[in-house]
Amino acid sequence: MNDSLAHETLNHEAAADDRTMFGFWVYLMTDLLMFAVLFAVYAVLRDSTFGGPTASDLLNPDLALIETLLLLTSSFTVGIGMLAAKQLKKDQVMLWFGITFVLGIAFLSLELYEFYELIHEGHTMQSSAFLSAFFVLLGTHGIHIISGLLWMGIILVFVAKRGLTRSNVRKLALLSLFWHFLDIVWIFIFTVVYLMPFIGV
Amino acid sequence: MKEFFIGKLTLDALPHEMHTIGGSASIVLMLISIIAFVTYKKRWTWLWKDWLTTVDPKKIGIMYFIAGGIMLIRGGIDAIMIWSQQALAGSGNGYLNAQHFQEIFTAHGNIMVFFVAMALIFGFVNYIVPLQIGARDLASPFMNTLGFWLYVAGAVMINMFFVLGGEYAATGWLAVAPLSGKEFSPGVGMDYWIWSLQISGIGTTLGGINFIMTILRMRAKGMSLMKMPPFTWGSLCSMVMVVSVFPLLTMTIFLLFFDRYLGTHFFTTDGGGNPMMYTNLIWMWGHPEVYIIMLPSFGIFTEVVSTFSRKPVAFYKSNIIAMIGISTISLLVWLHHFYTMGADAKVNSAFGVATMFISIPTSALVISWIATMYKGRISFKTPMLWLMGFIAIFGLGGISGVLLAIPPVDFQLHNSLFLVAHFHSNAIGGVLFGIFAGLAYWFPKIAGFRLNERIGRYAVWSWIIGFFVAFTPLYILGLMGATRRLDTYEASTGWQPFYIVAFVGGLIIMLGVALQLVQIIASIMQRKRLVDRTGDPWDARTLEWSMTSPPPAYNFATIPEATERDPFWKMKQDGLQKLLYEDIHMPKNTASGIYISLFAFLVGFGFVWEIVWLVVLSMIGIVAVFIAKGFNEDSEYTIPASEVAALEAVSAREMRDTKKYAPENEEDMGLIEFVKTAPRWLFGLMRNK
């Protein structure tokens, strides 16, 4: 392969990377719009408790704060992992993405624990429109976290097997975007669902 | 135990009414004849390798046309049933019962919007946009085939009720709550609605993302945004709107699904649910949706008018800004669909004013088209005739739309046939005529020979006359107080004569459809004479006409440079430059899209019949295909420059040779000649292996 040809192939790949990244941003915006619907629905139905308990009766902001800190930290570790990926340090990538994975699991466990408590006390998504909106908003975020974790696991297997190839680094970059996105959505959930009832908004 | 394996699916689900038996029988017959034909011709490998698994947007575009065309006939049968029922119902009860009638108009709306208009629009966007912007493929060829096959899965799903279940949603095309909830629509018909729209809608979103990437990132050198061809602009606006509103549809349908399956209370009448929120959410998607299918048509008309007036587009910038304006404002007017819901006067007037604002950019478009024709050398080929019909009918639809935008007027006309006539003016005059104009215009590029002009003209006139005969009575009926979706009415209303005239108009439109089919067959019969020798039969202006017809798999042997707004026109003025060939990277075919869509279909089917294991297994299947696809990094192949040069030489020689045998001085076949020669031709086709 002569120089100009190698250069041309490189350009071809760089252009493809750029397109994929751009397309993924557009995808994230569509996903954000789905969350926007859920937030709007939650705002409309927040007080439709059908005579049942309200948000401030049921929700525990302390637990949510721990969840928030876990997720924020995981966003930080994913960032470090991405820096390592750009420097092609495979072990560091495995380490930092591994930590992210564990933090994600911890977040998810706390969320499921909260769901379990609520359901155990008889506050299910069938109880009132408010609880429907609550469970579906948080559940949708939770399902995104699960898919993110699944995706992370698969990419880490790819990386372990094939190393930090160009396409694997690209996949990691998309994943980290996705992870930051989920973090931002969670900040809104934390604010709208957990904080607002307690400051009387 | 039995419930675990087959859920709600029992023998009762098999067809046992006339229309479901008939529907199932025709579906089964169609499948058997297709299978028999392909087996007889030994074309299975060809079908799988060259077509079904293809990632070539041109072939996917053609498959969209075929699927959309079939669904057009399917939705047209629904339309004729509605017309005939209403024509008969003034004396006696007609031949359909209320439930069946409701299912028919629901299916008619869903099919025409989701599976006809969207498919045909995506067909053009697939085929033409890459050619117009100088791209060899799409940003993500895989996402494109996935989107197409998800559309197919949705289209199959909407017809599944014939075979299993026997009922479709009877709620109107948008399935308003709480009617669409479990309480009032307990049957599987509603679930078929949910999953057919959900699956095809996700496919549409993927398509939207893909075309935004393609248009914004893969244009030829020099083609800045304000040099893009109008059709590409219309498509870009449409795709931006797709990604802006289809997620809303997806989530709204999910919420409805949760209400039905998990017992949540989003849109229910009890538990604190809010049914009107459904109306709000669905129209936030629903109103922009009508512009999603309209904007590419606007683009088509701009191309057509410029080519056939032999002038550049007049007021190009205003034209583009108008399209952007329409797409932006259309996101802000959804509430005009339910002024009567009871929002206060301030809200209603704000939305009324916003709605009327849309007529400003739309008028700017019409002015741009008319100004393009002004002092142009116009040739009235069929695409131009469709444009004329469009301006007349769309003008009517636009004016009635402005009327309906005024809240007090709307309180009188809400849910009346006036409204039905209004949106059919826009959907038929705007969307469908645009698609037909585009078909006549780009057919030579796609097929390699142009369509028969003479029969084409008959078809145009049948459609235009049929439209006015069919829908003028509906405007009048609406003003007389006839509401939409009536399966029967009292004879004393005096409505029946109008309904009968409308039915006759429907028959004239059907004649137009039949003539279009005849036109295509007649053109195939005369394809050698109609052959497009130059790749540029209309002496057109944009890049898609710069290569042979049909284009090679790689579209452009050399990526052109676009320095002007009408780059190909400029090239023709300047003379063609010498071509330098380079290696071309092309995506490989993949069957992943088909597999994922098959699993998505099974997920939907499992939910409809509550078969849990099927849902779980199919979801695992989807993930598995994605993982397998991720592992496979070998998704491209290269055509070496030498081979490109050889291929180009062959097509140049072929073009020279066709010139030799194509006779010049014959007229296009007329109807009488068609009737005389078609049987023999068909017979020859059958005998020929």
PDB file of C-alpha atoms in Angstrom, chain B residues 9-21 23-24 97 99-100 103-104 157-169 187-190 192 608-609:
ATOM      1  CA  LEU B   9     -54.242 -17.395  20.708  1.00  0.00           C
ATOM      2  CA  THR B  10     -56.925 -20.041  20.173  1.00  0.00           C
ATOM      3  CA  LEU B  11     -58.808 -21.506  17.242  1.00  0.00           C
ATOM      4  CA  ASP B  12     -61.340 -18.684  17.585  1.00  0.00           C
ATOM      5  CA  ALA B  13     -58.686 -16.369  16.246  1.00  0.00           C
ATOM      6  CA  LEU B  14     -58.835 -18.031  12.832  1.00  0.00           C
ATOM      7  CA  PRO B  15     -60.890 -16.188  10.233  1.00  0.00           C
ATOM      8  CA  HIS B  16     -64.606 -16.950  10.344  1.00  0.00           C
ATOM      9  CA  GLU B  17     -66.202 -13.917   8.730  1.00  0.00           C
ATOM     10  CA  MET B  18     -66.554 -13.138   5.061  1.00  0.00           C
ATOM     11  CA  HIS B  19     -64.085 -10.266   4.953  1.00  0.00           C
ATOM     12  CA  THR B  20     -61.417 -11.941   7.078  1.00  0.00           C
ATOM     13  CA  ILE B  21     -61.725 -15.187   5.138  1.00  0.00           C
ATOM     14  CA  GLY B  23     -58.563 -11.218   3.174  1.00  0.00           C
ATOM     15  CA  SER B  24     -56.696 -14.267   4.432  1.00  0.00           C
ATOM     16  CA  ASN B  97     -72.065  -3.085  10.124  1.00  0.00           C
ATOM     17  CA  GLN B  99     -67.915  -2.128  13.862  1.00  0.00           C
ATOM     18  CA  HIS B 100     -66.606  -3.237  10.485  1.00  0.00           C
ATOM     19  CA  GLU B 103     -62.270  -0.739  11.392  1.00  0.00           C
ATOM     20  CA  ILE B 104     -62.170   0.128   7.689  1.00  0.00           C
ATOM     21  CA  MET B 157     -48.470  -6.590  11.221  1.00  0.00           C
ATOM     22  CA  ILE B 158     -51.292  -4.264  10.128  1.00  0.00           C
ATOM     23  CA  ASN B 159     -52.573  -6.932   7.753  1.00  0.00           C
ATOM     24  CA  MET B 160     -52.149  -9.800  10.221  1.00  0.00           C
ATOM     25  CA  PHE B 161     -55.589  -9.270  11.708  1.00  0.00           C
ATOM     26  CA  PHE B 162     -57.143 -10.790   8.603  1.00  0.00           C
ATOM     27  CA  VAL B 163     -55.415 -14.068   9.346  1.00  0.00           C
ATOM     28  CA  LEU B 164     -55.402 -14.143  13.153  1.00  0.00           C
ATOM     29  CA  GLY B 165     -57.820 -12.231  15.331  1.00  0.00           C
ATOM     30  CA  GLY B 166     -60.298 -11.017  12.752  1.00  0.00           C
ATOM     31  CA  GLU B 167     -60.583  -7.481  14.086  1.00  0.00           C
ATOM     32  CA  TYR B 168     -58.660  -4.263  13.665  1.00  0.00           C
ATOM     33  CA  ALA B 169     -58.765  -1.141  15.840  1.00  0.00           C
ATOM     34  CA  GLY B 187     -59.729  -6.850  21.600  1.00  0.00           C
ATOM     35  CA  VAL B 188     -56.487  -7.607  19.789  1.00  0.00           C
ATOM     36  CA  GLY B 189     -57.326  -5.140  16.994  1.00  0.00           C
ATOM     37  CA  MET B 190     -56.051  -2.289  19.123  1.00  0.00           C
ATOM     38  CA  TYR B 192     -52.221  -4.792  16.220  1.00  0.00           C
ATOM     39  CA  VAL B 608     -50.593  -8.942  20.815  1.00  0.00           C
ATOM     40  CA  TRP B 609     -51.358 -12.512  21.850  1.00  0.00           C
TER      41      TRP B 609
END
